[in-house]
XYZ file of C-alpha atoms in Angstrom:
134
model
C 0.000 0.000 0.000
C 2.850 2.388 0.780
C 4.413 1.690 -2.620
C 1.146 2.620 -4.345
C 0.944 5.826 -2.307
C 4.561 6.599 -3.195
C 3.869 6.165 -6.929
C 0.729 8.243 -6.657
C 2.601 10.995 -4.774
C 5.497 10.881 -7.234
C 3.158 11.221 -10.212
C 1.328 14.076 -8.540
C 4.656 15.823 -7.893
C 5.703 15.388 -11.539
C 2.322 16.636 -12.709
C 2.551 19.689 -10.459
C 6.091 20.449 -11.661
C 5.070 20.275 -15.310
C 2.145 22.605 -14.597
C 4.548 25.015 -12.910
C 7.061 24.872 -15.783
C 4.299 25.418 -18.336
C 3.196 28.483 -16.426
C 6.776 29.812 -16.374
C 7.169 29.183 -20.102
C 3.865 30.882 -20.840
C 5.005 33.898 -18.839
C 8.303 33.945 -20.744
C 6.411 33.629 -24.042
C 4.327 36.683 -23.089
C 7.499 38.609 -22.273
C 9.040 37.720 -25.648
C 5.793 38.604 -27.442
C 5.641 41.956 -25.640
C 9.286 42.607 -26.499
C 8.590 41.810 -30.171
C 5.578 44.139 -30.187
C 7.652 46.963 -28.699
C 10.355 46.440 -31.341
C 7.740 46.457 -34.133
C 6.131 49.653 -32.805
C 9.426 51.533 -32.386
C 11.707 51.093 -35.410
C 14.332 53.334 -33.751
C 14.648 50.761 -30.989
C 15.679 48.177 -33.594
C 18.453 50.396 -34.854
C 19.717 51.177 -31.378
C 19.583 47.506 -30.268
C 21.142 45.956 -33.302
C 18.068 45.794 -35.501
C 17.631 42.449 -37.222
C 19.858 40.679 -34.693
C 17.526 41.366 -31.775
C 14.530 40.370 -33.919
C 16.207 37.059 -34.751
C 17.033 36.495 -31.103
C 13.432 37.099 -30.104
C 12.263 34.756 -32.863
C 14.684 32.030 -31.759
C 13.604 32.470 -28.146
C 9.977 32.275 -29.178
C 10.580 29.074 -31.163
C 12.520 27.532 -28.276
C 9.769 28.399 -25.809
C 7.102 26.942 -28.079
C 9.060 23.719 -28.648
C 9.770 23.402 -24.926
C 6.086 23.991 -24.174
C 5.154 21.181 -26.557
C 7.699 18.872 -24.887
C 6.315 19.667 -21.465
C 2.743 19.162 -22.658
C 3.807 15.732 -23.951
C 5.385 14.936 -20.579
C 2.227 16.119 -18.866
C 0.126 13.809 -21.020
C 2.487 10.908 -20.325
C 2.187 11.534 -16.592
C -1.599 11.602 -16.924
C -1.444 8.274 -18.765
C 0.703 6.807 -15.970
C -1.676 8.219 -13.376
C -4.671 6.666 -15.120
C -2.868 3.331 -15.372
C -2.103 3.418 -11.647
C -5.710 4.300 -10.893
C -6.822 1.353 -13.011
C -4.446 -0.963 -11.132
C -5.676 0.418 -7.811
C -9.274 -0.170 -8.842
C -8.488 -3.776 -9.840
C -6.652 -4.337 -6.564
C -9.521 -2.921 -4.518
C -12.003 -5.140 -6.344
C -9.793 -8.199 -5.792
C -9.210 -7.220 -2.170
C -12.942 -6.800 -1.551
C -13.672 -10.251 -2.960
C -10.907 -11.755 -0.852
C -12.164 -9.984 2.274
C -15.697 -11.229 1.640
C -14.422 -14.786 1.207
C -12.428 -14.530 4.446
C -15.494 -13.234 6.276
C -17.557 -16.158 4.950
C -14.874 -18.574 6.167
C -14.794 -16.921 9.616
C -18.549 -17.217 9.900
C -18.421 -20.862 8.792
C -15.724 -21.568 11.407
C -17.808 -19.868 14.086
C -20.887 -21.874 13.041
C -18.878 -25.121 13.222
C -17.530 -24.210 16.690
C -21.047 -23.547 17.926
C -22.224 -26.828 16.397
C -19.378 -28.684 18.149
C -20.257 -27.015 21.471
C -23.925 -27.943 21.001
C -23.028 -31.561 20.226
C -20.704 -31.682 23.255
C -23.480 -30.405 25.516
C -25.937 -32.876 23.985
C -23.478 -35.715 24.624
C -23.028 -34.643 28.267
C -26.794 -34.436 28.650
C -27.165 -38.012 27.326
C -24.403 -39.245 29.626
C -26.112 -37.620 32.612
C -29.446 -39.096 31.527
C -27.973 -42.604 31.358
C -26.340 -42.273 34.779
C -29.588 -41.291 36.495
Protein backbone atom coordinates (compact mmCIF):
# COMPACT_ATOMS: atom_id res chain seq x y z
CA UNK A 1 0.00 0.00 0.00
CA UNK A 2 2.85 2.39 0.78
CA UNK A 3 4.41 1.69 -2.62
CA UNK A 4 1.15 2.62 -4.35
CA UNK A 5 0.94 5.83 -2.31
CA UNK A 6 4.56 6.60 -3.20
CA UNK A 7 3.87 6.17 -6.93
CA UNK A 8 0.73 8.24 -6.66
CA UNK A 9 2.60 11.00 -4.77
CA UNK A 10 5.50 10.88 -7.23
CA UNK A 11 3.16 11.22 -10.21
CA UNK A 12 1.33 14.08 -8.54
CA UNK A 13 4.66 15.82 -7.89
CA UNK A 14 5.70 15.39 -11.54
CA UNK A 15 2.32 16.64 -12.71
CA UNK A 16 2.55 19.69 -10.46
CA UNK A 17 6.09 20.45 -11.66
CA UNK A 18 5.07 20.27 -15.31
CA UNK A 19 2.15 22.61 -14.60
CA UNK A 20 4.55 25.02 -12.91
CA UNK A 21 7.06 24.87 -15.78
CA UNK A 22 4.30 25.42 -18.34
CA UNK A 23 3.20 28.48 -16.43
CA UNK A 24 6.78 29.81 -16.37
CA UNK A 25 7.17 29.18 -20.10
CA UNK A 26 3.86 30.88 -20.84
CA UNK A 27 5.01 33.90 -18.84
CA UNK A 28 8.30 33.94 -20.74
CA UNK A 29 6.41 33.63 -24.04
CA UNK A 30 4.33 36.68 -23.09
CA UNK A 31 7.50 38.61 -22.27
CA UNK A 32 9.04 37.72 -25.65
CA UNK A 33 5.79 38.60 -27.44
CA UNK A 34 5.64 41.96 -25.64
CA UNK A 35 9.29 42.61 -26.50
CA UNK A 36 8.59 41.81 -30.17
CA UNK A 37 5.58 44.14 -30.19
CA UNK A 38 7.65 46.96 -28.70
CA UNK A 39 10.35 46.44 -31.34
CA UNK A 40 7.74 46.46 -34.13
CA UNK A 41 6.13 49.65 -32.81
CA UNK A 42 9.43 51.53 -32.39
CA UNK A 43 11.71 51.09 -35.41
CA UNK A 44 14.33 53.33 -33.75
CA UNK A 45 14.65 50.76 -30.99
CA UNK A 46 15.68 48.18 -33.59
CA UNK A 47 18.45 50.40 -34.85
CA UNK A 48 19.72 51.18 -31.38
CA UNK A 49 19.58 47.51 -30.27
CA UNK A 50 21.14 45.96 -33.30
CA UNK A 51 18.07 45.79 -35.50
CA UNK A 52 17.63 42.45 -37.22
CA UNK A 53 19.86 40.68 -34.69
CA UNK A 54 17.53 41.37 -31.77
CA UNK A 55 14.53 40.37 -33.92
CA UNK A 56 16.21 37.06 -34.75
CA UNK A 57 17.03 36.50 -31.10
CA UNK A 58 13.43 37.10 -30.10
CA UNK A 59 12.26 34.76 -32.86
CA UNK A 60 14.68 32.03 -31.76
CA UNK A 61 13.60 32.47 -28.15
CA UNK A 62 9.98 32.27 -29.18
CA UNK A 63 10.58 29.07 -31.16
CA UNK A 64 12.52 27.53 -28.28
CA UNK A 65 9.77 28.40 -25.81
CA UNK A 66 7.10 26.94 -28.08
CA UNK A 67 9.06 23.72 -28.65
CA UNK A 68 9.77 23.40 -24.93
CA UNK A 69 6.09 23.99 -24.17
CA UNK A 70 5.15 21.18 -26.56
CA UNK A 71 7.70 18.87 -24.89
CA UNK A 72 6.31 19.67 -21.47
CA UNK A 73 2.74 19.16 -22.66
CA UNK A 74 3.81 15.73 -23.95
CA UNK A 75 5.39 14.94 -20.58
CA UNK A 76 2.23 16.12 -18.87
CA UNK A 77 0.13 13.81 -21.02
CA UNK A 78 2.49 10.91 -20.32
CA UNK A 79 2.19 11.53 -16.59
CA UNK A 80 -1.60 11.60 -16.92
CA UNK A 81 -1.44 8.27 -18.77
CA UNK A 82 0.70 6.81 -15.97
CA UNK A 83 -1.68 8.22 -13.38
CA UNK A 84 -4.67 6.67 -15.12
CA UNK A 85 -2.87 3.33 -15.37
CA UNK A 86 -2.10 3.42 -11.65
CA UNK A 87 -5.71 4.30 -10.89
CA UNK A 88 -6.82 1.35 -13.01
CA UNK A 89 -4.45 -0.96 -11.13
CA UNK A 90 -5.68 0.42 -7.81
CA UNK A 91 -9.27 -0.17 -8.84
CA UNK A 92 -8.49 -3.78 -9.84
CA UNK A 93 -6.65 -4.34 -6.56
CA UNK A 94 -9.52 -2.92 -4.52
CA UNK A 95 -12.00 -5.14 -6.34
CA UNK A 96 -9.79 -8.20 -5.79
CA UNK A 97 -9.21 -7.22 -2.17
CA UNK A 98 -12.94 -6.80 -1.55
CA UNK A 99 -13.67 -10.25 -2.96
CA UNK A 100 -10.91 -11.75 -0.85
CA UNK A 101 -12.16 -9.98 2.27
CA UNK A 102 -15.70 -11.23 1.64
CA UNK A 103 -14.42 -14.79 1.21
CA UNK A 104 -12.43 -14.53 4.45
CA UNK A 105 -15.49 -13.23 6.28
CA UNK A 106 -17.56 -16.16 4.95
CA UNK A 107 -14.87 -18.57 6.17
CA UNK A 108 -14.79 -16.92 9.62
CA UNK A 109 -18.55 -17.22 9.90
CA UNK A 110 -18.42 -20.86 8.79
CA UNK A 111 -15.72 -21.57 11.41
CA UNK A 112 -17.81 -19.87 14.09
CA UNK A 113 -20.89 -21.87 13.04
CA UNK A 114 -18.88 -25.12 13.22
CA UNK A 115 -17.53 -24.21 16.69
CA UNK A 116 -21.05 -23.55 17.93
CA UNK A 117 -22.22 -26.83 16.40
CA UNK A 118 -19.38 -28.68 18.15
CA UNK A 119 -20.26 -27.02 21.47
CA UNK A 120 -23.92 -27.94 21.00
CA UNK A 121 -23.03 -31.56 20.23
CA UNK A 122 -20.70 -31.68 23.26
CA UNK A 123 -23.48 -30.41 25.52
CA UNK A 124 -25.94 -32.88 23.99
CA UNK A 125 -23.48 -35.72 24.62
CA UNK A 126 -23.03 -34.64 28.27
CA UNK A 127 -26.79 -34.44 28.65
CA UNK A 128 -27.17 -38.01 27.33
CA UNK A 129 -24.40 -39.24 29.63
CA UNK A 130 -26.11 -37.62 32.61
CA UNK A 131 -29.45 -39.10 31.53
CA UNK A 132 -27.97 -42.60 31.36
CA UNK A 133 -26.34 -42.27 34.78
CA UNK A 134 -29.59 -41.29 36.49
